[in-house]
mmCIF file of C-alpha atoms in Angstrom:
data_model
loop_
_atom_site.group_PDB
_atom_site.id
_atom_site.type_symbol
_atom_site.label_atom_id
_atom_site.label_comp_id
_atom_site.label_asym_id
_atom_site.label_seq_id
_atom_site.Cartn_x
_atom_site.Cartn_y
_atom_site.Cartn_z
ATOM 1 C CA UNK A 1 1.419 22.748 -0.770
ATOM 2 C CA UNK A 2 5.188 22.781 -1.305
ATOM 3 C CA UNK A 3 7.083 21.086 -4.115
ATOM 4 C CA UNK A 4 7.628 17.958 -2.024
ATOM 5 C CA UNK A 5 3.858 17.414 -2.077
ATOM 6 C CA UNK A 6 3.294 17.849 -5.803
ATOM 7 C CA UNK A 7 2.223 14.214 -6.012
ATOM 8 C CA UNK A 8 -0.030 14.256 -2.936
ATOM 9 C CA UNK A 9 -3.344 12.437 -3.322
ATOM 10 C CA UNK A 10 -6.448 13.145 -1.208
ATOM 11 C CA UNK A 11 -8.213 10.141 0.267
ATOM 12 C CA UNK A 12 -11.607 9.399 1.816
ATOM 13 C CA UNK A 13 -12.310 10.460 5.368
ATOM 14 C CA UNK A 14 -9.546 13.036 5.644
ATOM 15 C CA UNK A 15 -6.646 10.848 4.573
ATOM 16 C CA UNK A 16 -3.811 12.130 2.413
ATOM 17 C CA UNK A 17 -1.227 10.146 0.463
ATOM 18 C CA UNK A 18 2.162 11.790 -0.033
ATOM 19 C CA UNK A 19 5.701 10.757 -0.830
ATOM 20 C CA UNK A 20 7.916 9.505 1.975
ATOM 21 C CA UNK A 21 10.386 12.001 3.502
ATOM 22 C CA UNK A 22 13.585 11.924 5.538
ATOM 23 C CA UNK A 23 11.697 13.085 8.633
ATOM 24 C CA UNK A 24 9.514 9.975 8.404
ATOM 25 C CA UNK A 25 12.405 7.626 9.244
ATOM 26 C CA UNK A 26 11.689 7.400 13.010
ATOM 27 C CA UNK A 27 8.037 6.557 12.312
ATOM 28 C CA UNK A 28 9.126 3.985 9.736
ATOM 29 C CA UNK A 29 11.418 2.241 12.212
ATOM 30 C CA UNK A 30 8.706 2.246 14.874
ATOM 31 C CA UNK A 31 6.207 0.741 12.436
ATOM 32 C CA UNK A 32 8.509 -2.162 11.604
ATOM 33 C CA UNK A 33 8.940 -3.056 15.268
ATOM 34 C CA UNK A 34 5.335 -4.280 15.275
ATOM 35 C CA UNK A 35 5.107 -8.107 15.454
ATOM 36 C CA UNK A 36 2.263 -8.084 12.903
ATOM 37 C CA UNK A 37 4.519 -6.309 10.413
ATOM 38 C CA UNK A 38 7.233 -8.892 10.973
ATOM 39 C CA UNK A 39 4.734 -11.669 10.421
ATOM 40 C CA UNK A 40 3.039 -10.506 7.233
ATOM 41 C CA UNK A 41 5.548 -8.458 5.247
ATOM 42 C CA UNK A 42 8.092 -10.054 2.936
ATOM 43 C CA UNK A 43 10.568 -7.167 3.250
ATOM 44 C CA UNK A 44 11.761 -6.139 6.698
ATOM 45 C CA UNK A 45 13.389 -2.897 7.866
ATOM 46 C CA UNK A 46 15.826 -2.819 10.780
ATOM 47 C CA UNK A 47 18.052 -0.063 12.087
ATOM 48 C CA UNK A 48 18.778 3.423 10.789
ATOM 49 C CA UNK A 49 20.713 2.150 7.774
ATOM 50 C CA UNK A 50 17.903 -0.225 6.829
ATOM 51 C CA UNK A 51 15.341 2.549 7.067
ATOM 52 C CA UNK A 52 17.498 4.844 4.936
ATOM 53 C CA UNK A 53 17.906 2.099 2.333
ATOM 54 C CA UNK A 54 14.133 1.547 2.281
ATOM 55 C CA UNK A 55 13.504 5.254 1.762
ATOM 56 C CA UNK A 56 16.076 5.394 -1.055
ATOM 57 C CA UNK A 57 14.373 2.438 -2.737
ATOM 58 C CA UNK A 58 11.107 4.373 -2.753
ATOM 59 C CA UNK A 59 12.797 7.434 -4.247
ATOM 60 C CA UNK A 60 14.462 5.308 -6.908
ATOM 61 C CA UNK A 61 11.148 3.700 -7.770
ATOM 62 C CA UNK A 62 9.508 7.070 -8.336
ATOM 63 C CA UNK A 63 12.444 8.234 -10.466
ATOM 64 C CA UNK A 64 12.320 5.077 -12.588
ATOM 65 C CA UNK A 65 8.539 5.141 -12.886
ATOM 66 C CA UNK A 66 8.257 1.554 -11.673
ATOM 67 C CA UNK A 67 7.307 1.877 -7.992
ATOM 68 C CA UNK A 68 5.103 4.569 -6.456
ATOM 69 C CA UNK A 69 5.040 4.456 -2.649
ATOM 70 C CA UNK A 70 2.954 6.854 -0.576
ATOM 71 C CA UNK A 71 3.006 7.568 3.131
ATOM 72 C CA UNK A 72 -0.572 7.525 4.404
ATOM 73 C CA UNK A 73 -1.281 10.534 6.624
ATOM 74 C CA UNK A 74 -4.219 12.563 7.873
ATOM 75 C CA UNK A 75 -4.882 15.796 6.005
ATOM 76 C CA UNK A 76 -4.482 19.031 7.926
ATOM 77 C CA UNK A 77 -8.214 19.600 7.546
ATOM 78 C CA UNK A 78 -9.072 16.129 8.818
ATOM 79 C CA UNK A 79 -10.256 15.241 12.297
ATOM 80 C CA UNK A 80 -7.293 13.804 14.180
ATOM 81 C CA UNK A 81 -7.892 10.567 16.038
ATOM 82 C CA UNK A 82 -5.591 8.354 18.086
ATOM 83 C CA UNK A 83 -2.491 7.323 16.190
ATOM 84 C CA UNK A 84 -0.215 10.335 16.453
ATOM 85 C CA UNK A 85 -0.117 13.979 15.321
ATOM 86 C CA UNK A 86 -1.188 15.071 11.871
ATOM 87 C CA UNK A 87 1.417 14.336 9.214
ATOM 88 C CA UNK A 88 2.898 11.276 10.935
ATOM 89 C CA UNK A 89 2.598 8.237 8.641
ATOM 90 C CA UNK A 90 -0.208 5.837 9.496
ATOM 91 C CA UNK A 91 0.912 3.364 6.851
ATOM 92 C CA UNK A 92 2.183 2.828 3.344
ATOM 93 C CA UNK A 93 0.486 2.108 0.022
ATOM 94 C CA UNK A 94 2.398 1.259 -3.128
ATOM 95 C CA UNK A 95 1.777 0.739 -6.829
ATOM 96 C CA UNK A 96 4.365 -1.469 -8.545
ATOM 97 C CA UNK A 97 4.765 -1.341 -12.329
ATOM 98 C CA UNK A 98 8.075 -3.060 -13.143
ATOM 99 C CA UNK A 99 7.076 -3.021 -16.826
ATOM 100 C CA UNK A 100 5.212 0.220 -17.639
ATOM 101 C CA UNK A 101 4.204 -1.295 -20.995
ATOM 102 C CA UNK A 102 2.127 -3.938 -19.235
ATOM 103 C CA UNK A 103 -1.614 -3.396 -18.791
ATOM 104 C CA UNK A 104 -1.480 -4.620 -15.182
ATOM 105 C CA UNK A 105 0.291 -3.661 -11.964
ATOM 106 C CA UNK A 106 0.418 -4.750 -8.319
ATOM 107 C CA UNK A 107 -0.717 -2.834 -5.245
ATOM 108 C CA UNK A 108 0.235 -3.379 -1.628
ATOM 109 C CA UNK A 109 -0.107 -1.709 1.732
ATOM 110 C CA UNK A 110 0.679 -1.799 5.408
ATOM 111 C CA UNK A 111 -0.666 0.129 8.386
ATOM 112 C CA UNK A 112 0.849 0.949 11.748
ATOM 113 C CA UNK A 113 -0.456 -0.701 14.909
ATOM 114 C CA UNK A 114 -1.900 2.618 16.126
ATOM 115 C CA UNK A 115 -3.842 3.133 12.891
ATOM 116 C CA UNK A 116 -5.716 -0.162 12.851
ATOM 117 C CA UNK A 117 -9.418 -0.317 13.559
ATOM 118 C CA UNK A 118 -10.053 3.074 11.937
ATOM 119 C CA UNK A 119 -10.561 2.058 8.316
ATOM 120 C CA UNK A 120 -7.141 3.416 7.285
ATOM 121 C CA UNK A 121 -6.175 0.420 5.133
ATOM 122 C CA UNK A 122 -9.441 0.386 3.190
ATOM 123 C CA UNK A 123 -9.524 4.139 2.674
ATOM 124 C CA UNK A 124 -5.876 4.333 1.628
ATOM 125 C CA UNK A 125 -6.234 1.433 -0.809
ATOM 126 C CA UNK A 126 -9.325 3.087 -2.295
ATOM 127 C CA UNK A 127 -7.378 6.322 -2.850
ATOM 128 C CA UNK A 128 -4.402 4.512 -4.390
ATOM 129 C CA UNK A 129 -6.651 2.486 -6.694
ATOM 130 C CA UNK A 130 -8.508 5.528 -7.997
ATOM 131 C CA UNK A 131 -5.241 7.431 -8.467
ATOM 132 C CA UNK A 132 -3.565 4.567 -10.331
ATOM 133 C CA UNK A 133 -6.369 4.064 -12.834
ATOM 134 C CA UNK A 134 -6.643 7.813 -13.471
ATOM 135 C CA UNK A 135 -2.877 8.474 -13.619
ATOM 136 C CA UNK A 136 -2.008 5.624 -15.985
ATOM 137 C CA UNK A 137 -5.180 5.307 -18.049
ATOM 138 C CA UNK A 138 -3.483 6.693 -21.162
ATOM 139 C CA UNK A 139 -0.657 4.173 -20.711
ATOM 140 C CA UNK A 140 -3.151 1.320 -20.859
ATOM 141 C CA UNK A 141 -3.362 0.281 -17.198
ATOM 142 C CA UNK A 142 -6.541 -1.774 -16.881
ATOM 143 C CA UNK A 143 -5.903 -4.272 -14.073
ATOM 144 C CA UNK A 144 -4.571 -4.109 -10.530
ATOM 145 C CA UNK A 145 -3.617 -7.141 -8.449
ATOM 146 C CA UNK A 146 -3.245 -7.502 -4.680
ATOM 147 C CA UNK A 147 -1.441 -10.530 -3.223
ATOM 148 C CA UNK A 148 -1.433 -11.867 0.317
ATOM 149 C CA UNK A 149 -0.758 -15.076 2.203
ATOM 150 C CA UNK A 150 -3.806 -17.339 2.419
ATOM 151 C CA UNK A 151 -4.064 -17.110 6.212
ATOM 152 C CA UNK A 152 -4.080 -13.286 6.232
ATOM 153 C CA UNK A 153 -7.865 -13.128 6.521
ATOM 154 C CA UNK A 154 -8.004 -9.448 7.452
ATOM 155 C CA UNK A 155 -6.172 -8.446 4.270
ATOM 156 C CA UNK A 156 -8.570 -10.652 2.325
ATOM 157 C CA UNK A 157 -11.498 -8.663 3.733
ATOM 158 C CA UNK A 158 -9.800 -5.325 3.007
ATOM 159 C CA UNK A 159 -9.263 -6.380 -0.619
ATOM 160 C CA UNK A 160 -12.869 -7.422 -1.052
ATOM 161 C CA UNK A 161 -14.176 -4.234 0.588
ATOM 162 C CA UNK A 162 -12.182 -2.233 -1.954
ATOM 163 C CA UNK A 163 -13.546 -4.163 -4.931
ATOM 164 C CA UNK A 164 -10.616 -6.562 -5.394
ATOM 165 C CA UNK A 165 -12.256 -9.911 -6.125
ATOM 166 C CA UNK A 166 -10.450 -13.148 -5.358
ATOM 167 C CA UNK A 167 -9.182 -14.365 -8.734
ATOM 168 C CA UNK A 168 -6.968 -17.343 -7.997
ATOM 169 C CA UNK A 169 -4.858 -19.185 -5.456
ATOM 170 C CA UNK A 170 -1.118 -19.484 -6.080
ATOM 171 C CA UNK A 171 0.802 -22.439 -4.603
ATOM 172 C CA UNK A 172 3.251 -22.180 -1.746
ATOM 173 C CA UNK A 173 6.928 -21.759 -2.586
ATOM 174 C CA UNK A 174 8.953 -22.738 0.523
ATOM 175 C CA UNK A 175 10.962 -21.583 2.288
ATOM 176 C CA UNK A 176 10.193 -17.945 1.477
ATOM 177 C CA UNK A 177 6.474 -18.572 0.915
ATOM 178 C CA UNK A 178 5.482 -21.552 3.072
ATOM 179 C CA UNK A 179 1.734 -21.176 2.457
ATOM 180 C CA UNK A 180 -0.489 -20.640 -0.567
ATOM 181 C CA UNK A 181 -1.349 -17.096 -1.595
ATOM 182 C CA UNK A 182 -4.440 -15.264 -2.755
ATOM 183 C CA UNK A 183 -4.479 -13.037 -5.834
ATOM 184 C CA UNK A 184 -7.217 -10.394 -5.783
ATOM 185 C CA UNK A 185 -8.006 -8.400 -8.917
ATOM 186 C CA UNK A 186 -9.625 -5.032 -9.608
ATOM 187 C CA UNK A 187 -10.400 -4.048 -13.202
ATOM 188 C CA UNK A 188 -10.376 -0.424 -14.360
ATOM 189 C CA UNK A 189 -13.831 1.171 -14.073
ATOM 190 C CA UNK A 190 -15.665 2.194 -17.221
ATOM 191 C CA UNK A 191 -16.310 5.587 -15.616
ATOM 192 C CA UNK A 192 -14.492 7.545 -12.871
ATOM 193 C CA UNK A 193 -15.249 6.069 -9.486
ATOM 194 C CA UNK A 194 -14.263 7.169 -6.003
ATOM 195 C CA UNK A 195 -16.205 5.621 -3.157
ATOM 196 C CA UNK A 196 -15.037 5.388 0.451
ATOM 197 C CA UNK A 197 -14.542 1.759 1.381
ATOM 198 C CA UNK A 198 -16.079 0.053 4.384
ATOM 199 C CA UNK A 199 -14.297 0.355 7.715
ATOM 200 C CA UNK A 200 -14.899 -3.040 9.263
ATOM 201 C CA UNK A 201 -11.813 -4.853 8.030
ATOM 202 C CA UNK A 202 -8.291 -3.925 9.044
ATOM 203 C CA UNK A 203 -4.939 -5.656 8.663
ATOM 204 C CA UNK A 204 -1.256 -5.023 9.168
ATOM 205 C CA UNK A 205 -0.585 -5.410 5.440
ATOM 206 C CA UNK A 206 0.013 -7.654 2.492
ATOM 207 C CA UNK A 207 3.037 -9.807 1.877
ATOM 208 C CA UNK A 208 3.124 -9.020 -1.825
ATOM 209 C CA UNK A 209 4.201 -10.997 -4.835
ATOM 210 C CA UNK A 210 6.847 -13.672 -5.153
ATOM 211 C CA UNK A 211 9.679 -11.271 -5.949
ATOM 212 C CA UNK A 212 8.407 -8.088 -4.385
ATOM 213 C CA UNK A 213 8.203 -6.597 -0.936
ATOM 214 C CA UNK A 214 6.747 -3.680 0.859
#
């Protein structure tokens, strides 16, 4: 594993979370051409400049310690299925901690069209959740929240499969948020826990919080 992969995280079922790279830009642009991505995600990416700006935002987040985005890939030892060669991003998962002193943070994800129906979203969210609670336990992180639009039923099922219980409904805020939203919550486990999530539910992604995007 080279120095670019120092923060790589193994996931269930042969998945691997790693930082985004320059060579991922074509895959990123292709992912954002998907109509489901345009429907559900608050932040959109268009064109080479937009993709470069998105990648720089992820780098800046890591450097500031406030946003930790991972490309979801298949490990070299995993069994490759449809969705592209090993190493090509199947999606994105992100932990957002705008205030590292807070005991809570937000998680989000999206998956590519080719990756859906394979349990990628659930497995990647499981890996991110376990990593976040282990990585920031000493900093007092005890609660993770996942937000999505109320009509995104697939994301609702993914959240519940990964142990994120529905906590509350937040009101619509037109025009940016025309519908109500769901807030799902996962509390830190009392003991280390890593369990592959169910594979039935799949979704393009979550729209995120009021002032945040994917």
